[in-house]
Amino acid sequence: MKVLSVLYSGGQTAINEPRLLGTIENKLGLTEWLQARGHELVVTDDKEGADSDFQKEIVDADVLITTPFHPAYVTREIISKAKNLKLCITAGVGSDHIDLNAAIERHITVAEVTGSNVVSVAEHVVMSILLLVRNFVPAHEMIERGDWQVSDIARNAYDLENKVVGTIGAGRIGYRVLQRLVPFNCKELLYYDYNELPADAAKAVGACRVASLECDVVTINCPLYESTRNLINRDTLKHFKKGAWLVNTARGAICDRNAVKEALESGQLNGYSGDVWDVQPAPRDHPLRTAKNPLGGGNGMVPHYSGTTLDAQKRYAEGAKDILERFLDGKAQEPQNVIVDGGAYITKTYGQR
């Protein structure tokens, strides 16, 4: 079989560091294993446009492996060209780069390595919250400039203690964020989710389910569906507490980029942080690269890497291999890893989301 993998180029860094498994140089560690089994592996980072390696190679590929960090966007048109495609694997978590409805119609299985990044992303969320609340980024930028005016930083620096923090989504990542916030003695921990947490889980973190988030800090930890696309828009931002901080490590398209930019510039948002973008890689002129609150509120945006630490890469490379091996050997997949199969969506229970 032909396995096509779209990964990102790590350059000399990846050559020097073989643990960077999610790169075209290290190929998720699959090369020798697949070749020993008599299968073909094609790896590329070229994914944009009709003349890209991705679009040329997908035509006769049986399996596609890609990551959320350099995603190959598998549209309905792409699926119509991929006559042999039977399995799409996300080496990581989040398969919104695939037209799932088109995959269902073609009975293509879509699977991802559920849980491979949950700790990594949850830690990044907490870091991002602290960066914003403590006004860290402007403080560091001041030091880089050679300046030293403490008042300019302290006027917008706060403690996380006694603040109200809410998560949109309380699944595997959102719940871990709540767990990690408990020691900070926040005034309240809230969650907004279509599912209620099990009573014992909610009690363990002291979290309350709410219908709206009047919070000092809002963190987004839900999947990207049509119902959550542009969930954070001009209207919803009007109902945020003025001066709130917003953290998004879920998917960039959950936020309307222009609405967030305007909210920062008007002071409705104090700061914005995260690592996900509505287009990846983000263009150089993307407004959220530089948008800031005029009073100095921070912008903590970084490339999409929260879920691709070296620890996470080991987990999602091993998980992608397991999914692929099960497919090649005709074995059933682990249920929590399957997004669509047999022409239908697979329902997730709490703890699998």
mmCIF file of C-alpha atoms in Angstrom:
data_model
loop_
_atom_site.group_PDB
_atom_site.id
_atom_site.type_symbol
_atom_site.label_atom_id
_atom_site.label_comp_id
_atom_site.label_asym_id
_atom_site.label_seq_id
_atom_site.Cartn_x
_atom_site.Cartn_y
_atom_site.Cartn_z
ATOM 1 C CA MET A 1 0.000 0.000 0.000
ATOM 2 C CA LYS A 2 0.984 3.608 -0.478
ATOM 3 C CA VAL A 3 1.139 5.750 2.654
ATOM 4 C CA LEU A 4 1.358 9.519 2.141
ATOM 5 C CA SER A 5 2.451 11.627 5.086
ATOM 6 C CA VAL A 6 2.295 15.433 5.085
ATOM 7 C CA LEU A 7 4.555 16.807 7.810
ATOM 8 C CA TYR A 8 6.517 20.009 8.359
ATOM 9 C CA SER A 9 10.145 20.655 7.467
ATOM 10 C CA GLY A 10 12.385 20.731 10.507
ATOM 11 C CA GLY A 11 15.552 21.545 8.570
ATOM 12 C CA GLN A 12 18.929 21.051 10.174
ATOM 13 C CA THR A 13 17.332 21.172 13.616
ATOM 14 C CA ALA A 14 15.391 17.976 12.883
ATOM 15 C CA ILE A 15 18.493 16.296 11.435
ATOM 16 C CA ASN A 16 20.365 17.074 14.637
ATOM 17 C CA GLU A 17 17.426 16.083 16.858
ATOM 18 C CA PRO A 18 15.854 12.756 15.817
ATOM 19 C CA ARG A 19 13.201 13.083 18.527
ATOM 20 C CA LEU A 20 11.492 15.673 16.311
ATOM 21 C CA LEU A 21 9.388 12.856 14.897
ATOM 22 C CA GLY A 22 6.715 15.078 13.352
ATOM 23 C CA THR A 23 9.070 16.388 10.661
ATOM 24 C CA ILE A 24 9.721 15.287 7.090
ATOM 25 C CA GLU A 25 13.273 14.479 8.134
ATOM 26 C CA ASN A 26 12.259 11.932 10.797
ATOM 27 C CA LYS A 27 8.993 10.745 9.240
ATOM 28 C CA LEU A 28 7.236 9.739 12.478
ATOM 29 C CA GLY A 29 9.768 6.913 12.725
ATOM 30 C CA LEU A 30 7.796 4.906 10.142
ATOM 31 C CA THR A 31 10.252 4.490 7.262
ATOM 32 C CA GLU A 32 12.072 1.273 8.085
ATOM 33 C CA TRP A 33 9.021 -0.383 9.606
ATOM 34 C CA LEU A 34 6.822 0.258 6.562
ATOM 35 C CA GLN A 35 9.515 -0.659 4.071
ATOM 36 C CA ALA A 36 10.162 -3.941 5.904
ATOM 37 C CA ARG A 37 6.485 -4.760 5.440
ATOM 38 C CA GLY A 38 6.683 -3.989 1.724
ATOM 39 C CA HIS A 39 4.736 -0.727 1.766
ATOM 40 C CA GLU A 40 5.593 2.608 0.162
ATOM 41 C CA LEU A 41 5.995 5.748 2.268
ATOM 42 C CA VAL A 42 5.929 9.176 0.639
ATOM 43 C CA VAL A 43 6.656 12.155 2.900
ATOM 44 C CA THR A 44 6.337 15.825 1.963
ATOM 45 C CA ASP A 45 5.757 19.268 3.418
ATOM 46 C CA ASP A 46 4.525 20.652 0.079
ATOM 47 C CA LYS A 47 0.754 20.914 0.524
ATOM 48 C CA GLU A 48 -0.507 24.124 -1.076
ATOM 49 C CA GLY A 49 -2.087 24.294 -4.514
ATOM 50 C CA ALA A 50 -2.974 21.953 -7.354
ATOM 51 C CA ASP A 51 0.687 21.381 -8.240
ATOM 52 C CA SER A 52 1.737 20.467 -4.697
ATOM 53 C CA ASP A 53 3.223 17.087 -3.870
ATOM 54 C CA PHE A 54 0.228 16.489 -1.629
ATOM 55 C CA GLN A 55 -2.312 16.849 -4.420
ATOM 56 C CA LYS A 56 -0.229 14.818 -6.847
ATOM 57 C CA GLU A 57 0.501 11.960 -4.446
ATOM 58 C CA ILE A 58 -2.959 11.730 -2.859
ATOM 59 C CA VAL A 59 -4.449 10.504 -6.151
ATOM 60 C CA ASP A 60 -3.295 6.899 -5.599
ATOM 61 C CA ALA A 61 -2.554 6.908 -1.847
ATOM 62 C CA ASP A 62 -4.256 4.315 0.350
ATOM 63 C CA VAL A 63 -3.480 6.079 3.630
ATOM 64 C CA LEU A 64 -2.910 9.741 4.500
ATOM 65 C CA ILE A 65 -1.117 10.777 7.675
ATOM 66 C CA THR A 66 -0.908 14.425 8.620
ATOM 67 C CA THR A 67 -0.660 16.534 11.757
ATOM 68 C CA PRO A 68 -2.616 19.492 13.162
ATOM 69 C CA PHE A 69 0.610 21.523 13.155
ATOM 70 C CA HIS A 70 1.135 21.503 9.366
ATOM 71 C CA PRO A 71 -2.210 20.140 8.199
ATOM 72 C CA ALA A 72 -2.999 18.878 4.733
ATOM 73 C CA TYR A 73 -6.495 20.233 4.130
ATOM 74 C CA VAL A 74 -8.520 17.287 2.837
ATOM 75 C CA THR A 75 -11.462 18.913 1.103
ATOM 76 C CA ARG A 76 -14.343 17.222 -0.686
ATOM 77 C CA GLU A 77 -12.543 17.942 -3.963
ATOM 78 C CA ILE A 78 -9.369 16.255 -2.709
ATOM 79 C CA ILE A 79 -11.348 13.228 -1.549
ATOM 80 C CA SER A 80 -12.986 12.939 -4.960
ATOM 81 C CA LYS A 81 -9.519 12.677 -6.541
ATOM 82 C CA ALA A 82 -8.189 10.181 -3.991
ATOM 83 C CA LYS A 83 -9.734 7.037 -5.483
ATOM 84 C CA ASN A 84 -7.758 4.601 -3.290
ATOM 85 C CA LEU A 85 -7.972 6.486 -0.009
ATOM 86 C CA LYS A 86 -9.240 4.285 2.829
ATOM 87 C CA LEU A 87 -7.772 5.821 5.995
ATOM 88 C CA CYS A 88 -6.841 9.316 7.194
ATOM 89 C CA ILE A 89 -4.728 9.443 10.348
ATOM 90 C CA THR A 90 -4.141 12.592 12.355
ATOM 91 C CA ALA A 91 -0.837 12.215 14.169
ATOM 92 C CA GLY A 92 -2.088 14.264 17.069
ATOM 93 C CA VAL A 93 -5.572 15.425 18.002
ATOM 94 C CA GLY A 94 -8.101 17.296 15.875
ATOM 95 C CA SER A 95 -9.304 16.229 12.443
ATOM 96 C CA ASP A 96 -11.078 19.418 11.373
ATOM 97 C CA HIS A 97 -8.695 19.733 8.427
ATOM 98 C CA ILE A 98 -10.654 16.844 6.857
ATOM 99 C CA ASP A 99 -14.114 17.161 5.300
ATOM 100 C CA LEU A 100 -15.652 14.519 7.534
ATOM 101 C CA ASN A 101 -18.968 14.434 5.688
ATOM 102 C CA ALA A 102 -17.176 13.696 2.415
ATOM 103 C CA ALA A 103 -15.132 11.008 4.193
ATOM 104 C CA ILE A 104 -18.342 9.435 5.497
ATOM 105 C CA GLU A 105 -19.850 9.341 2.019
ATOM 106 C CA ARG A 106 -16.763 7.547 0.711
ATOM 107 C CA HIS A 107 -16.578 5.237 3.783
ATOM 108 C CA ILE A 108 -13.086 6.525 4.561
ATOM 109 C CA THR A 109 -12.018 5.940 8.162
ATOM 110 C CA VAL A 110 -10.712 8.994 10.001
ATOM 111 C CA ALA A 111 -8.718 8.373 13.170
ATOM 112 C CA GLU A 112 -6.526 10.399 15.494
ATOM 113 C CA VAL A 113 -4.301 9.723 18.491
ATOM 114 C CA THR A 114 -6.750 10.716 21.199
ATOM 115 C CA GLY A 115 -5.067 11.849 24.387
ATOM 116 C CA SER A 116 -1.595 12.175 22.906
ATOM 117 C CA ASN A 117 -1.390 15.900 23.585
ATOM 118 C CA VAL A 118 -3.752 16.535 26.487
ATOM 119 C CA VAL A 119 -1.104 17.139 29.153
ATOM 120 C CA SER A 120 1.061 19.175 26.776
ATOM 121 C CA VAL A 121 -1.776 21.506 25.766
ATOM 122 C CA ALA A 122 -3.170 21.859 29.288
ATOM 123 C CA GLU A 123 0.233 22.965 30.544
ATOM 124 C CA HIS A 124 0.488 25.465 27.676
ATOM 125 C CA VAL A 125 -2.924 26.890 28.572
ATOM 126 C CA VAL A 126 -1.903 27.529 32.173
ATOM 127 C CA MET A 127 1.367 29.087 31.003
ATOM 128 C CA SER A 128 -0.558 31.345 28.602
ATOM 129 C CA ILE A 129 -2.977 32.438 31.316
ATOM 130 C CA LEU A 130 -0.091 33.421 33.591
ATOM 131 C CA LEU A 131 1.710 35.221 30.749
ATOM 132 C CA LEU A 132 -1.339 37.408 30.199
ATOM 133 C CA VAL A 133 -2.418 38.006 33.779
ATOM 134 C CA ARG A 134 1.114 38.855 34.931
ATOM 135 C CA ASN A 135 1.701 41.063 31.837
ATOM 136 C CA PHE A 136 4.846 39.080 31.107
ATOM 137 C CA VAL A 137 5.240 39.649 27.367
ATOM 138 C CA PRO A 138 5.322 43.487 27.475
ATOM 139 C CA ALA A 139 7.705 43.225 30.446
ATOM 140 C CA HIS A 140 10.107 41.029 28.510
ATOM 141 C CA GLU A 141 9.825 43.246 25.418
ATOM 142 C CA MET A 142 10.784 46.201 27.627
ATOM 143 C CA ILE A 143 13.911 44.378 28.758
ATOM 144 C CA GLU A 144 14.833 43.510 25.176
ATOM 145 C CA ARG A 145 14.552 47.213 24.257
ATOM 146 C CA GLY A 146 16.909 48.122 27.075
ATOM 147 C CA ASP A 147 14.247 50.028 29.007
ATOM 148 C CA TRP A 148 13.295 49.798 32.692
ATOM 149 C CA GLN A 149 10.007 51.438 33.672
ATOM 150 C CA VAL A 150 8.338 49.144 36.200
ATOM 151 C CA SER A 151 5.194 51.257 36.458
ATOM 152 C CA ASP A 152 4.397 50.736 32.771
ATOM 153 C CA ILE A 153 4.232 46.984 33.417
ATOM 154 C CA ALA A 154 2.835 46.864 36.945
ATOM 155 C CA ARG A 155 -0.197 48.990 35.980
ATOM 156 C CA ASN A 156 -1.555 45.988 34.078
ATOM 157 C CA ALA A 157 -0.148 43.068 36.102
ATOM 158 C CA TYR A 158 -2.377 41.030 38.391
ATOM 159 C CA ASP A 159 -2.471 37.897 40.522
ATOM 160 C CA LEU A 160 -4.369 34.867 39.271
ATOM 161 C CA GLU A 161 -5.600 34.238 42.820
ATOM 162 C CA ASN A 162 -9.218 35.362 43.325
ATOM 163 C CA LYS A 163 -9.859 35.633 39.602
ATOM 164 C CA VAL A 164 -12.754 33.884 37.836
ATOM 165 C CA VAL A 165 -11.533 31.495 35.156
ATOM 166 C CA GLY A 166 -13.798 29.698 32.703
ATOM 167 C CA THR A 167 -13.180 27.081 30.048
ATOM 168 C CA ILE A 168 -15.213 26.611 26.892
ATOM 169 C CA GLY A 169 -15.096 22.833 26.738
ATOM 170 C CA ALA A 170 -14.369 20.566 29.691
ATOM 171 C CA GLY A 171 -13.216 17.422 27.949
ATOM 172 C CA ARG A 172 -9.812 15.783 28.276
ATOM 173 C CA ILE A 173 -7.881 19.059 27.898
ATOM 174 C CA GLY A 174 -10.355 21.495 29.466
ATOM 175 C CA TYR A 175 -10.707 19.340 32.558
ATOM 176 C CA ARG A 176 -6.938 19.053 32.958
ATOM 177 C CA VAL A 177 -6.717 22.841 32.761
ATOM 178 C CA LEU A 178 -9.214 23.080 35.628
ATOM 179 C CA GLN A 179 -7.180 20.553 37.624
ATOM 180 C CA ARG A 180 -4.006 22.576 37.179
ATOM 181 C CA LEU A 181 -5.724 25.800 38.223
ATOM 182 C CA VAL A 182 -6.936 24.479 41.577
ATOM 183 C CA PRO A 183 -3.703 25.378 43.462
ATOM 184 C CA PHE A 184 -3.959 29.010 42.330
ATOM 185 C CA ASN A 185 -6.985 29.599 44.591
ATOM 186 C CA CYS A 186 -9.095 31.194 41.903
ATOM 187 C CA LYS A 187 -12.326 32.798 43.050
ATOM 188 C CA GLU A 188 -14.331 30.500 40.768
ATOM 189 C CA LEU A 189 -13.630 27.835 38.158
ATOM 190 C CA LEU A 190 -16.399 27.623 35.570
ATOM 191 C CA TYR A 191 -17.032 25.500 32.508
ATOM 192 C CA TYR A 192 -19.272 25.927 29.476
ATOM 193 C CA ASP A 193 -19.991 22.612 27.754
ATOM 194 C CA TYR A 194 -22.917 20.827 26.144
ATOM 195 C CA ASN A 195 -22.158 17.892 28.463
ATOM 196 C CA GLU A 196 -22.183 18.124 32.231
ATOM 197 C CA LEU A 197 -19.130 16.798 34.029
ATOM 198 C CA PRO A 198 -19.684 13.711 36.179
ATOM 199 C CA ALA A 199 -20.516 14.896 39.687
ATOM 200 C CA ASP A 200 -17.341 13.502 41.226
ATOM 201 C CA ALA A 201 -15.154 15.086 38.529
ATOM 202 C CA ALA A 202 -16.777 18.507 39.000
ATOM 203 C CA LYS A 203 -16.475 18.246 42.781
ATOM 204 C CA ALA A 204 -12.791 17.311 42.554
ATOM 205 C CA VAL A 205 -11.943 20.656 40.949
ATOM 206 C CA GLY A 206 -14.759 22.724 42.412
ATOM 207 C CA ALA A 207 -16.038 23.662 38.958
ATOM 208 C CA CYS A 208 -19.536 24.917 38.142
ATOM 209 C CA ARG A 209 -21.274 24.531 34.790
ATOM 210 C CA VAL A 210 -22.635 27.813 33.417
ATOM 211 C CA ALA A 211 -24.613 29.030 30.419
ATOM 212 C CA SER A 212 -22.380 32.069 29.839
ATOM 213 C CA LEU A 213 -18.901 33.079 30.879
ATOM 214 C CA GLU A 214 -18.563 36.286 32.913
ATOM 215 C CA CYS A 215 -14.930 35.662 33.669
ATOM 216 C CA ASP A 216 -11.614 37.382 34.146
ATOM 217 C CA VAL A 217 -10.012 34.666 32.008
ATOM 218 C CA VAL A 218 -11.632 32.594 29.255
ATOM 219 C CA THR A 219 -9.802 29.616 27.791
ATOM 220 C CA ILE A 220 -11.023 27.720 24.724
ATOM 221 C CA ASN A 221 -10.654 23.949 24.873
ATOM 222 C CA CYS A 222 -13.376 22.640 22.563
ATOM 223 C CA PRO A 223 -13.171 21.012 19.114
ATOM 224 C CA LEU A 224 -13.825 22.935 15.905
ATOM 225 C CA TYR A 225 -17.230 21.995 14.536
ATOM 226 C CA GLU A 226 -19.573 24.021 12.365
ATOM 227 C CA SER A 227 -21.364 24.948 15.602
ATOM 228 C CA THR A 228 -18.152 26.308 17.162
ATOM 229 C CA ARG A 229 -16.703 28.014 14.069
ATOM 230 C CA ASN A 230 -16.502 31.758 14.840
ATOM 231 C CA LEU A 231 -18.062 31.054 18.241
ATOM 232 C CA ILE A 232 -16.023 33.984 19.550
ATOM 233 C CA ASN A 233 -17.258 36.844 17.403
ATOM 234 C CA ARG A 234 -18.165 40.514 17.734
ATOM 235 C CA ASP A 235 -21.442 39.707 19.476
ATOM 236 C CA THR A 236 -20.081 37.195 21.991
ATOM 237 C CA LEU A 237 -17.115 39.435 22.785
ATOM 238 C CA LYS A 238 -19.509 42.241 23.720
ATOM 239 C CA HIS A 239 -20.776 40.011 26.535
ATOM 240 C CA PHE A 240 -17.304 39.269 27.889
ATOM 241 C CA LYS A 241 -16.264 41.047 31.053
ATOM 242 C CA LYS A 242 -14.462 44.203 29.953
ATOM 243 C CA GLY A 243 -10.726 43.684 30.170
ATOM 244 C CA ALA A 244 -10.908 39.880 30.152
ATOM 245 C CA TRP A 245 -8.017 37.768 28.922
ATOM 246 C CA LEU A 246 -8.659 35.162 26.212
ATOM 247 C CA VAL A 247 -6.576 32.040 25.561
ATOM 248 C CA ASN A 248 -7.108 29.795 22.526
ATOM 249 C CA THR A 249 -5.139 26.574 22.103
ATOM 250 C CA ALA A 250 -8.052 24.698 20.491
ATOM 251 C CA ARG A 251 -8.499 25.849 16.880
ATOM 252 C CA GLY A 252 -7.959 29.272 15.373
ATOM 253 C CA ALA A 253 -11.236 29.310 13.445
ATOM 254 C CA ILE A 254 -13.230 29.184 16.688
ATOM 255 C CA CYS A 255 -12.355 32.888 16.949
ATOM 256 C CA ASP A 256 -13.177 35.539 14.358
ATOM 257 C CA ARG A 257 -9.730 37.035 13.829
ATOM 258 C CA ASN A 258 -10.982 40.546 13.084
ATOM 259 C CA ALA A 259 -13.383 40.543 16.021
ATOM 260 C CA VAL A 260 -10.573 39.580 18.405
ATOM 261 C CA LYS A 261 -8.296 42.255 16.927
ATOM 262 C CA GLU A 262 -10.999 44.909 17.376
ATOM 263 C CA ALA A 263 -11.710 43.757 20.936
ATOM 264 C CA LEU A 264 -8.047 44.062 21.832
ATOM 265 C CA GLU A 265 -7.686 47.494 20.284
ATOM 266 C CA SER A 266 -10.869 48.785 21.967
ATOM 267 C CA GLY A 267 -9.855 47.448 25.380
ATOM 268 C CA GLN A 268 -12.715 44.965 25.582
ATOM 269 C CA LEU A 269 -10.022 42.275 25.754
ATOM 270 C CA ASN A 270 -6.934 42.896 27.850
ATOM 271 C CA GLY A 271 -4.871 40.265 26.099
ATOM 272 C CA TYR A 272 -4.955 37.276 23.762
ATOM 273 C CA SER A 273 -2.731 34.230 23.762
ATOM 274 C CA GLY A 274 -2.526 30.791 22.230
ATOM 275 C CA ASP A 275 -0.923 28.882 19.406
ATOM 276 C CA VAL A 276 -3.676 28.101 16.901
ATOM 277 C CA TRP A 277 -4.507 30.069 13.774
ATOM 278 C CA ASP A 278 -7.401 29.998 11.321
ATOM 279 C CA VAL A 279 -4.849 29.357 8.555
ATOM 280 C CA GLN A 280 -1.639 27.439 9.238
ATOM 281 C CA PRO A 281 1.066 28.504 8.728
ATOM 282 C CA ALA A 282 -0.312 31.945 9.534
ATOM 283 C CA PRO A 283 0.480 34.572 6.882
ATOM 284 C CA ARG A 284 2.964 37.270 7.861
ATOM 285 C CA ASP A 285 0.245 39.923 7.856
ATOM 286 C CA HIS A 286 -2.195 37.964 10.031
ATOM 287 C CA PRO A 287 -3.758 40.564 12.368
ATOM 288 C CA LEU A 288 -3.374 38.421 15.490
ATOM 289 C CA ARG A 289 0.404 38.368 15.159
ATOM 290 C CA THR A 290 0.559 41.945 16.423
ATOM 291 C CA ALA A 291 -2.848 43.054 17.774
ATOM 292 C CA LYS A 292 -2.638 44.456 21.303
ATOM 293 C CA ASN A 293 -4.576 46.378 23.916
ATOM 294 C CA PRO A 294 -3.361 50.019 23.780
ATOM 295 C CA LEU A 295 -2.769 50.011 27.551
ATOM 296 C CA GLY A 296 -0.135 47.361 27.110
ATOM 297 C CA GLY A 297 -2.127 44.133 27.430
ATOM 298 C CA GLY A 298 -0.108 41.239 26.133
ATOM 299 C CA ASN A 299 -0.165 39.285 22.913
ATOM 300 C CA GLY A 300 1.161 35.802 23.657
ATOM 301 C CA MET A 301 0.569 34.209 20.250
ATOM 302 C CA VAL A 302 3.100 31.599 19.119
ATOM 303 C CA PRO A 303 3.314 28.996 16.340
ATOM 304 C CA HIS A 304 1.135 25.911 16.794
ATOM 305 C CA TYR A 305 3.355 23.849 19.059
ATOM 306 C CA SER A 306 1.547 23.321 22.372
ATOM 307 C CA GLY A 307 0.667 19.743 21.456
ATOM 308 C CA THR A 308 3.953 18.879 19.778
ATOM 309 C CA THR A 309 6.475 18.886 22.591
ATOM 310 C CA LEU A 310 9.079 16.130 22.323
ATOM 311 C CA ASP A 311 7.046 14.115 24.829
ATOM 312 C CA ALA A 312 3.866 14.573 22.794
ATOM 313 C CA GLN A 313 5.633 13.719 19.528
ATOM 314 C CA LYS A 314 6.690 10.381 20.961
ATOM 315 C CA ARG A 315 3.102 9.666 21.986
ATOM 316 C CA TYR A 316 1.474 10.675 18.723
ATOM 317 C CA ALA A 317 4.098 8.938 16.573
ATOM 318 C CA GLU A 318 3.564 5.709 18.507
ATOM 319 C CA GLY A 319 -0.193 6.182 18.305
ATOM 320 C CA ALA A 320 -0.145 6.826 14.555
ATOM 321 C CA LYS A 321 1.905 3.660 14.067
ATOM 322 C CA ASP A 322 -0.574 1.659 16.148
ATOM 323 C CA ILE A 323 -3.521 2.937 14.083
ATOM 324 C CA LEU A 324 -1.671 2.151 10.866
ATOM 325 C CA GLU A 325 -0.607 -1.291 12.053
ATOM 326 C CA ARG A 326 -4.156 -2.199 13.054
ATOM 327 C CA PHE A 327 -5.374 -1.089 9.642
ATOM 328 C CA LEU A 328 -2.725 -3.076 7.748
ATOM 329 C CA ASP A 329 -3.353 -6.166 9.874
ATOM 330 C CA GLY A 330 -7.133 -5.933 9.615
ATOM 331 C CA LYS A 331 -7.580 -5.419 13.363
ATOM 332 C CA ALA A 332 -10.161 -3.211 15.078
ATOM 333 C CA GLN A 333 -9.086 0.287 16.059
ATOM 334 C CA GLU A 334 -9.133 1.546 19.624
ATOM 335 C CA PRO A 335 -12.649 3.080 19.831
ATOM 336 C CA GLN A 336 -11.487 6.359 21.370
ATOM 337 C CA ASN A 337 -9.252 7.048 18.354
ATOM 338 C CA VAL A 338 -11.943 6.768 15.682
ATOM 339 C CA ILE A 339 -13.738 9.885 14.445
ATOM 340 C CA VAL A 340 -15.663 8.450 11.490
ATOM 341 C CA ASP A 341 -15.893 4.859 10.326
ATOM 342 C CA GLY A 342 -18.223 2.713 8.255
ATOM 343 C CA GLY A 343 -19.958 5.745 6.821
ATOM 344 C CA ALA A 344 -20.892 7.317 10.163
ATOM 345 C CA TYR A 345 -19.667 9.555 12.969
ATOM 346 C CA ILE A 346 -18.496 7.736 16.075
ATOM 347 C CA THR A 347 -20.006 9.153 19.263
ATOM 348 C CA LYS A 348 -17.524 10.040 22.009
ATOM 349 C CA THR A 349 -18.249 9.546 25.688
ATOM 350 C CA TYR A 350 -16.892 11.748 28.467
ATOM 351 C CA GLY A 351 -13.211 10.904 28.915
ATOM 352 C CA GLN A 352 -12.821 10.203 25.185
ATOM 353 C CA ARG A 353 -13.401 13.817 24.113
#
